[in-house]
PDB file of C-alpha atoms and ligand atoms in Angstrom:
ATOM      1  CA  UNK A  27       0.297  -0.118   0.192  1.00  0.00           C
ATOM      2  CA  UNK A  28       1.296   3.474  -1.040  1.00  0.00           C
ATOM      3  CA  UNK A  29      -0.226   5.410   0.937  1.00  0.00           C
ATOM      4  CA  UNK A  30      -0.305   8.527  -1.325  1.00  0.00           C
ATOM      5  CA  UNK A  31      -3.726  10.023  -2.598  1.00  0.00           C
ATOM      6  CA  UNK A  32      -4.530   8.724  -6.099  1.00  0.00           C
ATOM      7  CA  UNK A  33      -5.967  10.228  -9.632  1.00  0.00           C
ATOM      8  CA  UNK A  34      -7.068   7.300 -12.119  1.00  0.00           C
ATOM      9  CA  UNK A  35      -7.945   8.234 -15.323  1.00  0.00           C
ATOM     10  CA  UNK A  36     -11.054   6.452 -16.632  1.00  0.00           C
ATOM     11  CA  UNK A  37     -12.397   5.932 -19.240  1.00  0.00           C
ATOM     12  CA  UNK A  38     -15.123   3.762 -18.053  1.00  0.00           C
ATOM     13  CA  UNK A  39     -12.999   1.095 -20.148  1.00  0.00           C
ATOM     14  CA  UNK A  40     -11.658  -2.559 -19.049  1.00  0.00           C
ATOM     15  CA  UNK A  41      -7.991  -1.399 -18.859  1.00  0.00           C
ATOM     16  CA  UNK A  42      -9.275   2.293 -16.448  1.00  0.00           C
ATOM     17  CA  UNK A  43     -11.859   0.346 -15.209  1.00  0.00           C
ATOM     18  CA  UNK A  44      -9.010  -2.353 -13.926  1.00  0.00           C
ATOM     19  CA  UNK A  45      -6.324   0.463 -12.763  1.00  0.00           C
ATOM     20  CA  UNK A  46      -9.390   2.059 -10.816  1.00  0.00           C
ATOM     21  CA  UNK A  47      -9.499  -0.950  -8.307  1.00  0.00           C
ATOM     22  CA  UNK A  48      -6.132  -1.902  -7.920  1.00  0.00           C
ATOM     23  CA  UNK A  49      -5.370   1.853  -7.598  1.00  0.00           C
ATOM     24  CA  UNK A  50      -8.195   0.944  -4.286  1.00  0.00           C
ATOM     25  CA  UNK A  51      -5.962  -1.666  -3.359  1.00  0.00           C
ATOM     26  CA  UNK A  52      -2.080   0.150  -3.263  1.00  0.00           C
ATOM     27  CA  UNK A  53      -3.288   3.331  -2.186  1.00  0.00           C
ATOM     28  CA  UNK A  54      -4.592   5.512   0.144  1.00  0.00           C
ATOM     29  CA  UNK A  55      -6.669   8.121  -0.928  1.00  0.00           C
ATOM     30  CA  UNK A  56      -8.394   7.313  -5.279  1.00  0.00           C
ATOM     31  CA  UNK A  57     -10.321   9.542  -7.464  1.00  0.00           C
ATOM     32  CA  UNK A  58     -11.108   9.651 -10.575  1.00  0.00           C
ATOM     33  CA  UNK A  59     -11.059  11.429 -13.957  1.00  0.00           C
ATOM     34  CA  UNK A  60     -12.958  11.278 -17.628  1.00  0.00           C
ATOM     35  CA  UNK A  61     -12.792  13.327 -19.927  1.00  0.00           C
ATOM     36  CA  UNK A  62     -15.356  14.769 -22.929  1.00  0.00           C
ATOM     37  CA  UNK A  63     -13.172  14.540 -26.029  1.00  0.00           C
ATOM     38  CA  UNK A  64     -16.310  14.808 -28.720  1.00  0.00           C
ATOM     39  CA  UNK A  65     -15.790  10.752 -28.799  1.00  0.00           C
ATOM     40  CA  UNK A  66     -19.537   9.493 -30.300  1.00  0.00           C
ATOM     41  CA  UNK A  67     -19.854   7.237 -27.351  1.00  0.00           C
ATOM     42  CA  UNK A  68     -19.878   9.850 -24.414  1.00  0.00           C
ATOM     43  CA  UNK A  69     -22.186   7.109 -22.744  1.00  0.00           C
ATOM     44  CA  UNK A  70     -19.106   6.292 -21.452  1.00  0.00           C
ATOM     45  CA  UNK A  71     -18.402   9.661 -18.919  1.00  0.00           C
ATOM     46  CA  UNK A  72     -21.243   8.620 -17.538  1.00  0.00           C
ATOM     47  CA  UNK A  73     -20.251   4.656 -16.846  1.00  0.00           C
ATOM     48  CA  UNK A  74     -17.219   6.550 -15.103  1.00  0.00           C
ATOM     49  CA  UNK A  75     -19.109   7.879 -13.285  1.00  0.00           C
ATOM     50  CA  UNK A  76     -21.513   4.659 -12.269  1.00  0.00           C
ATOM     51  CA  UNK A  77     -18.501   3.048 -11.441  1.00  0.00           C
ATOM     52  CA  UNK A  78     -17.037   5.860  -9.169  1.00  0.00           C
ATOM     53  CA  UNK A  79     -20.433   6.042  -7.516  1.00  0.00           C
ATOM     54  CA  UNK A  80     -20.101   2.105  -6.494  1.00  0.00           C
ATOM     55  CA  UNK A  81     -16.906   2.527  -5.147  1.00  0.00           C
ATOM     56  CA  UNK A  82     -17.125   4.982  -2.793  1.00  0.00           C
ATOM     57  CA  UNK A  83     -14.159   7.198  -5.167  1.00  0.00           C
ATOM     58  CA  UNK A  84     -14.059  10.780  -5.828  1.00  0.00           C
ATOM     59  CA  UNK A  85     -15.630  11.579 -10.107  1.00  0.00           C
ATOM     60  CA  UNK A  86     -15.388  13.532 -12.689  1.00  0.00           C
ATOM     61  CA  UNK A  87     -14.926  15.070 -15.829  1.00  0.00           C
ATOM     62  CA  UNK A  88     -13.615  17.424 -17.661  1.00  0.00           C
ATOM     63  CA  UNK A  89     -14.941  19.283 -22.119  1.00  0.00           C
ATOM     64  CA  UNK A  90     -11.642  19.343 -22.896  1.00  0.00           C
ATOM     65  CA  UNK A  91     -13.512  18.536 -27.116  1.00  0.00           C
ATOM     66  CA  UNK A  92     -10.565  20.347 -28.858  1.00  0.00           C
ATOM     67  CA  UNK A  93      -8.688  17.464 -28.070  1.00  0.00           C
ATOM     68  CA  UNK A  94     -11.080  15.780 -30.651  1.00  0.00           C
ATOM     69  CA  UNK A  95     -11.456  16.962 -33.323  1.00  0.00           C
ATOM     70  CA  UNK A  96      -7.883  18.641 -33.136  1.00  0.00           C
ATOM     71  CA  UNK A  97      -6.355  15.577 -35.456  1.00  0.00           C
ATOM     72  CA  UNK A  98      -8.738  14.294 -37.677  1.00  0.00           C
ATOM     73  CA  UNK A  99      -9.766  10.080 -36.878  1.00  0.00           C
ATOM     74  CA  UNK A 100     -12.533   7.707 -36.761  1.00  0.00           C
ATOM     75  CA  UNK A 101     -13.667   8.305 -32.882  1.00  0.00           C
ATOM     76  CA  UNK A 102     -14.489  11.396 -32.757  1.00  0.00           C
ATOM     77  CA  UNK A 103     -15.911  11.900 -36.820  1.00  0.00           C
ATOM     78  CA  UNK A 104     -18.366   9.902 -38.076  1.00  0.00           C
ATOM     79  CA  UNK A 105     -17.895  10.023 -41.678  1.00  0.00           C
ATOM     80  CA  UNK A 106     -14.468   8.856 -41.288  1.00  0.00           C
ATOM     81  CA  UNK A 107     -15.348   4.805 -41.404  1.00  0.00           C
ATOM     82  CA  UNK A 108     -13.836   3.277 -38.768  1.00  0.00           C
ATOM     83  CA  UNK A 109     -10.734   1.407 -40.043  1.00  0.00           C
ATOM     84  CA  UNK A 110     -11.438  -2.415 -39.215  1.00  0.00           C
ATOM     85  CA  UNK A 111      -7.550  -3.487 -37.851  1.00  0.00           C
ATOM     86  CA  UNK A 112      -4.704  -1.874 -38.197  1.00  0.00           C
ATOM     87  CA  UNK A 113      -4.080  -0.255 -41.859  1.00  0.00           C
ATOM     88  CA  UNK A 114       0.754  -2.039 -43.016  1.00  0.00           C
ATOM     89  CA  UNK A 115       1.778   0.519 -43.550  1.00  0.00           C
ATOM     90  CA  UNK A 116       0.333   3.343 -40.723  1.00  0.00           C
ATOM     91  CA  UNK A 117      -2.410   3.965 -38.005  1.00  0.00           C
ATOM     92  CA  UNK A 118      -5.503   2.977 -37.478  1.00  0.00           C
ATOM     93  CA  UNK A 119      -8.004   6.180 -37.746  1.00  0.00           C
ATOM     94  CA  UNK A 120      -8.622   5.388 -34.588  1.00  0.00           C
ATOM     95  CA  UNK A 121      -5.935   6.826 -32.704  1.00  0.00           C
ATOM     96  CA  UNK A 122      -6.472  10.260 -31.963  1.00  0.00           C
ATOM     97  CA  UNK A 123      -3.716  12.195 -32.211  1.00  0.00           C
ATOM     98  CA  UNK A 124      -1.924  13.565 -29.085  1.00  0.00           C
ATOM     99  CA  UNK A 125      -4.717  11.782 -26.408  1.00  0.00           C
ATOM    100  CA  UNK A 126      -2.511  10.873 -23.605  1.00  0.00           C
ATOM    101  CA  UNK A 127      -0.479  13.088 -23.566  1.00  0.00           C
ATOM    102  CA  UNK A 128      -3.256  15.237 -23.533  1.00  0.00           C
ATOM    103  CA  UNK A 129      -4.973  13.693 -20.904  1.00  0.00           C
ATOM    104  CA  UNK A 130      -2.142  12.473 -19.031  1.00  0.00           C
ATOM    105  CA  UNK A 131      -0.248  16.460 -18.728  1.00  0.00           C
ATOM    106  CA  UNK A 132      -4.354  18.246 -17.662  1.00  0.00           C
ATOM    107  CA  UNK A 133      -4.946  14.890 -14.788  1.00  0.00           C
ATOM    108  CA  UNK A 134      -0.509  16.424 -13.716  1.00  0.00           C
ATOM    109  CA  UNK A 135      -1.791  19.624 -13.516  1.00  0.00           C
ATOM    110  CA  UNK A 136      -6.034  19.090 -12.233  1.00  0.00           C
ATOM    111  CA  UNK A 137      -4.715  16.295  -9.940  1.00  0.00           C
ATOM    112  CA  UNK A 138      -1.387  18.598  -8.176  1.00  0.00           C
ATOM    113  CA  UNK A 139      -4.575  21.187  -7.041  1.00  0.00           C
ATOM    114  CA  UNK A 140      -5.689  18.684  -5.024  1.00  0.00           C
ATOM    115  CA  UNK A 141      -1.950  17.827  -3.966  1.00  0.00           C
ATOM    116  CA  UNK A 142      -1.669  14.267  -5.582  1.00  0.00           C
ATOM    117  CA  UNK A 143       0.977  13.161  -7.400  1.00  0.00           C
ATOM    118  CA  UNK A 144       0.860   9.775  -8.900  1.00  0.00           C
ATOM    119  CA  UNK A 145      -1.190   9.036 -11.531  1.00  0.00           C
ATOM    120  CA  UNK A 146      -2.145   5.755 -12.368  1.00  0.00           C
ATOM    121  CA  UNK A 147      -3.235   5.453 -17.292  1.00  0.00           C
ATOM    122  CA  UNK A 148      -4.398   1.931 -18.435  1.00  0.00           C
ATOM    123  CA  UNK A 149      -1.795   2.048 -21.447  1.00  0.00           C
ATOM    124  CA  UNK A 150       0.027  -0.735 -21.885  1.00  0.00           C
ATOM    125  CA  UNK A 151       1.716  -1.905 -25.006  1.00  0.00           C
ATOM    126  CA  UNK A 152       1.235  -6.003 -24.589  1.00  0.00           C
ATOM    127  CA  UNK A 153      -1.782  -5.896 -26.542  1.00  0.00           C
ATOM    128  CA  UNK A 154      -2.001  -2.595 -27.998  1.00  0.00           C
ATOM    129  CA  UNK A 155      -3.571  -1.245 -31.209  1.00  0.00           C
ATOM    130  CA  UNK A 156       0.260   0.535 -32.183  1.00  0.00           C
ATOM    131  CA  UNK A 157      -0.867   3.510 -30.464  1.00  0.00           C
ATOM    132  CA  UNK A 158       2.426   4.814 -29.200  1.00  0.00           C
ATOM    133  CA  UNK A 159       1.003   7.072 -26.762  1.00  0.00           C
ATOM    134  CA  UNK A 160       0.380   3.580 -25.200  1.00  0.00           C
ATOM    135  CA  UNK A 161       3.989   2.807 -24.941  1.00  0.00           C
ATOM    136  CA  UNK A 162       6.231   2.079 -21.482  1.00  0.00           C
ATOM    137  CA  UNK A 163       9.281   5.137 -23.311  1.00  0.00           C
ATOM    138  CA  UNK A 164       6.185   7.436 -24.055  1.00  0.00           C
ATOM    139  CA  UNK A 165       5.131   7.527 -20.278  1.00  0.00           C
ATOM    140  CA  UNK A 166       8.330   7.920 -18.549  1.00  0.00           C
ATOM    141  CA  UNK A 167       8.824  10.993 -21.259  1.00  0.00           C
ATOM    142  CA  UNK A 168       5.795  12.767 -20.914  1.00  0.00           C
ATOM    143  CA  UNK A 169       6.892  12.130 -16.223  1.00  0.00           C
ATOM    144  CA  UNK A 170       9.828  13.638 -16.423  1.00  0.00           C
ATOM    145  CA  UNK A 171       8.454  16.835 -19.283  1.00  0.00           C
ATOM    146  CA  UNK A 172       5.566  16.761 -15.717  1.00  0.00           C
ATOM    147  CA  UNK A 173       8.257  17.254 -13.491  1.00  0.00           C
ATOM    148  CA  UNK A 174       9.953  19.304 -15.759  1.00  0.00           C
ATOM    149  CA  UNK A 175       7.045  21.510 -16.611  1.00  0.00           C
ATOM    150  CA  UNK A 176       5.467  21.795 -12.738  1.00  0.00           C
ATOM    151  CA  UNK A 177       9.176  21.259 -10.957  1.00  0.00           C
ATOM    152  CA  UNK A 178       7.241  18.458  -9.001  1.00  0.00           C
ATOM    153  CA  UNK A 179       7.589  14.958  -8.081  1.00  0.00           C
ATOM    154  CA  UNK A 180       4.828  13.280  -9.886  1.00  0.00           C
ATOM    155  CA  UNK A 181       4.577   9.018 -10.948  1.00  0.00           C
ATOM    156  CA  UNK A 182       2.380   8.113 -13.329  1.00  0.00           C
ATOM    157  CA  UNK A 183       1.961   4.246 -12.377  1.00  0.00           C
ATOM    158  CA  UNK A 184       0.930   2.599 -15.507  1.00  0.00           C
ATOM    159  CA  UNK A 185      -0.427  -2.008 -14.407  1.00  0.00           C
ATOM    160  CA  UNK A 186      -1.366  -2.932 -17.392  1.00  0.00           C
ATOM    161  CA  UNK A 187       1.901  -1.896 -19.348  1.00  0.00           C
ATOM    162  CA  UNK A 188       3.592  -5.363 -20.243  1.00  0.00           C
ATOM    163  CA  UNK A 189       0.448  -7.332 -18.961  1.00  0.00           C
ATOM    164  CA  UNK A 190      -1.849  -8.903 -22.541  1.00  0.00           C
ATOM    165  CA  UNK A 191      -5.762  -8.523 -21.759  1.00  0.00           C
ATOM    166  CA  UNK A 192      -5.958 -12.208 -20.853  1.00  0.00           C
ATOM    167  CA  UNK A 193      -3.552 -11.232 -18.100  1.00  0.00           C
ATOM    168  CA  UNK A 194      -5.929  -8.231 -17.888  1.00  0.00           C
ATOM    169  CA  UNK A 195      -8.860 -10.351 -16.397  1.00  0.00           C
ATOM    170  CA  UNK A 196      -6.556 -12.339 -13.830  1.00  0.00           C
ATOM    171  CA  UNK A 197      -6.445  -8.720 -12.382  1.00  0.00           C
ATOM    172  CA  UNK A 198      -9.586  -7.988 -12.384  1.00  0.00           C
ATOM    173  CA  UNK A 199     -10.881 -11.720 -11.094  1.00  0.00           C
ATOM    174  CA  UNK A 200      -7.991 -11.277  -7.875  1.00  0.00           C
ATOM    175  CA  UNK A 201      -8.952  -7.167  -6.671  1.00  0.00           C
ATOM    176  CA  UNK A 202     -12.513  -9.467  -6.752  1.00  0.00           C
ATOM    177  CA  UNK A 203     -13.721  -6.857 -10.169  1.00  0.00           C
ATOM    178  CA  UNK A 204     -14.778  -8.861 -12.749  1.00  0.00           C
ATOM    179  CA  UNK A 205     -17.802  -9.321 -13.031  1.00  0.00           C
ATOM    180  CA  UNK A 206     -18.711  -5.878 -12.737  1.00  0.00           C
ATOM    181  CA  UNK A 207     -15.651  -5.719 -15.138  1.00  0.00           C
ATOM    182  CA  UNK A 208     -17.199  -7.915 -18.213  1.00  0.00           C
ATOM    183  CA  UNK A 209     -20.306  -5.867 -17.316  1.00  0.00           C
ATOM    184  CA  UNK A 210     -20.495  -2.831 -16.642  1.00  0.00           C
ATOM    185  CA  UNK A 211     -17.611  -1.335 -18.144  1.00  0.00           C
ATOM    186  CA  UNK A 212     -17.181   0.185 -22.330  1.00  0.00           C
ATOM    187  CA  UNK A 213     -15.067  -0.663 -24.313  1.00  0.00           C
ATOM    188  CA  UNK A 214     -16.915  -1.601 -27.970  1.00  0.00           C
ATOM    189  CA  UNK A 215     -16.568   1.464 -30.656  1.00  0.00           C
ATOM    190  CA  UNK A 216     -19.401   0.469 -31.686  1.00  0.00           C
ATOM    191  CA  UNK A 217     -21.027   1.854 -28.145  1.00  0.00           C
ATOM    192  CA  UNK A 218     -23.018  -1.329 -26.745  1.00  0.00           C
ATOM    193  CA  UNK A 219     -21.614  -2.105 -22.965  1.00  0.00           C
ATOM    194  CA  UNK A 220     -20.169  -6.127 -21.931  1.00  0.00           C
ATOM    195  CA  UNK A 221     -18.575  -8.320 -24.110  1.00  0.00           C
ATOM    196  CA  UNK A 222     -19.715  -6.127 -26.427  1.00  0.00           C
ATOM    197  CA  UNK A 223     -20.876  -6.330 -29.877  1.00  0.00           C
ATOM    198  CA  UNK A 224     -17.292  -8.713 -29.894  1.00  0.00           C
ATOM    199  CA  UNK A 225     -16.851  -7.648 -34.478  1.00  0.00           C
ATOM    200  CA  UNK A 226     -15.060  -4.207 -33.560  1.00  0.00           C
ATOM    201  CA  UNK A 227     -11.162  -4.003 -33.136  1.00  0.00           C
ATOM    202  CA  UNK A 228     -11.824  -3.747 -29.482  1.00  0.00           C
ATOM    203  CA  UNK A 229     -14.786  -5.386 -28.832  1.00  0.00           C
ATOM    204  CA  UNK A 230     -12.192  -8.549 -30.635  1.00  0.00           C
ATOM    205  CA  UNK A 231      -8.773  -8.065 -28.457  1.00  0.00           C
ATOM    206  CA  UNK A 232     -10.654  -7.744 -25.559  1.00  0.00           C
ATOM    207  CA  UNK A 233     -12.966 -11.004 -26.250  1.00  0.00           C
ATOM    208  CA  UNK A 234     -10.181 -13.321 -27.362  1.00  0.00           C
ATOM    209  CA  UNK A 235      -8.298 -11.854 -23.783  1.00  0.00           C
ATOM    210  CA  UNK A 236     -11.004 -12.845 -22.754  1.00  0.00           C
ATOM    211  CA  UNK A 237     -11.769 -16.268 -24.037  1.00  0.00           C
ATOM    212  CA  UNK A 238      -8.041 -17.378 -23.819  1.00  0.00           C
ATOM    213  CA  UNK A 239      -8.347 -16.135 -19.513  1.00  0.00           C
ATOM    214  CA  UNK A 240     -12.030 -18.478 -19.126  1.00  0.00           C
ATOM    215  CA  UNK A 241      -9.346 -21.563 -20.345  1.00  0.00           C
ATOM    216  CA  UNK A 242      -6.812 -21.465 -17.928  1.00  0.00           C
ATOM    217  CA  UNK A 243      -9.323 -20.787 -15.312  1.00  0.00           C
ATOM    218  CA  UNK A 244     -10.726 -23.741 -16.490  1.00  0.00           C
ATOM    219  CA  UNK A 245      -7.709 -26.218 -16.439  1.00  0.00           C
ATOM    220  CA  UNK A 246      -6.399 -24.282 -13.555  1.00  0.00           C
ATOM    221  CA  UNK A 247     -10.090 -23.626 -10.916  1.00  0.00           C
ATOM    222  CA  UNK A 248      -7.690 -23.125  -7.668  1.00  0.00           C
ATOM    223  CA  UNK A 249      -5.898 -19.833  -8.854  1.00  0.00           C
TER     224      UNK A 249
HETATM  225 ZN1  LIG B 181     -17.616  -3.560 -30.054  1.00  0.00          ZN
END
C-alpha cells in the first residue's frame, strides 16, 4: 500500500476500470477523472461515473472537445469509416493524435491542484493497437516532462503496461471485480456495454483475451 493519494484517468472501459480497483488496493485515497473529448460514445463517461459512485470514489469529468477535433480520427468523426485493423502503412484511424499526451498533462495539473502526485493510467503496450502514446517509453518521457514543467515529483503508474488482455482479466478477477468489469464497462467502438458487439477491433482484443483467460481459469480452477 502506498501511503498516498492517487488520481485514476478513467474512461469506463475494461483497462482503466481494472486500474481503478488496482489503485483502490494500493492507495489510501483514490479519485477518478474522465474526459469528454467528442468521442461518439459519451455514455462511457456516465458509466465511469456510475462505477465510481458504486466504488465510493470521488469522480470528476472535464470537457476537452478540442482534443477530438485537432487531429482527424474515426472515434470523434462519424464521417470517417473506422479501420477494422491496423493498416500495413501506419496507425489505425481510431488513433486520436495526442490523446494520452493531453489527458495525462491535464490530469497532472488537475491532480497537483488537489495535492495528488500519483497518476494511474490503463495504457499498455502488450496487446495494444499500435498507438504510440500507450508505450512505456512515452510514459517515462512524459513523466520527466511533467516533473520539469511543474517542478514536482509526479509518478505515473501503468499497472497494465506489460499485461496482455488475458492477464488484465486475471487482475480484475484477483481484485474481485471480474463481473463488474465484464458486464458494466464499455470498450466497444460501437458503444455496446459489456461483451460489446464482439467484432470491432476493441471488442476483438477484449474477447480474445477473455476467452484465453477463461480457458486458463478452467484448466487451473484453484487459481
Ligand atoms: Zn465492439
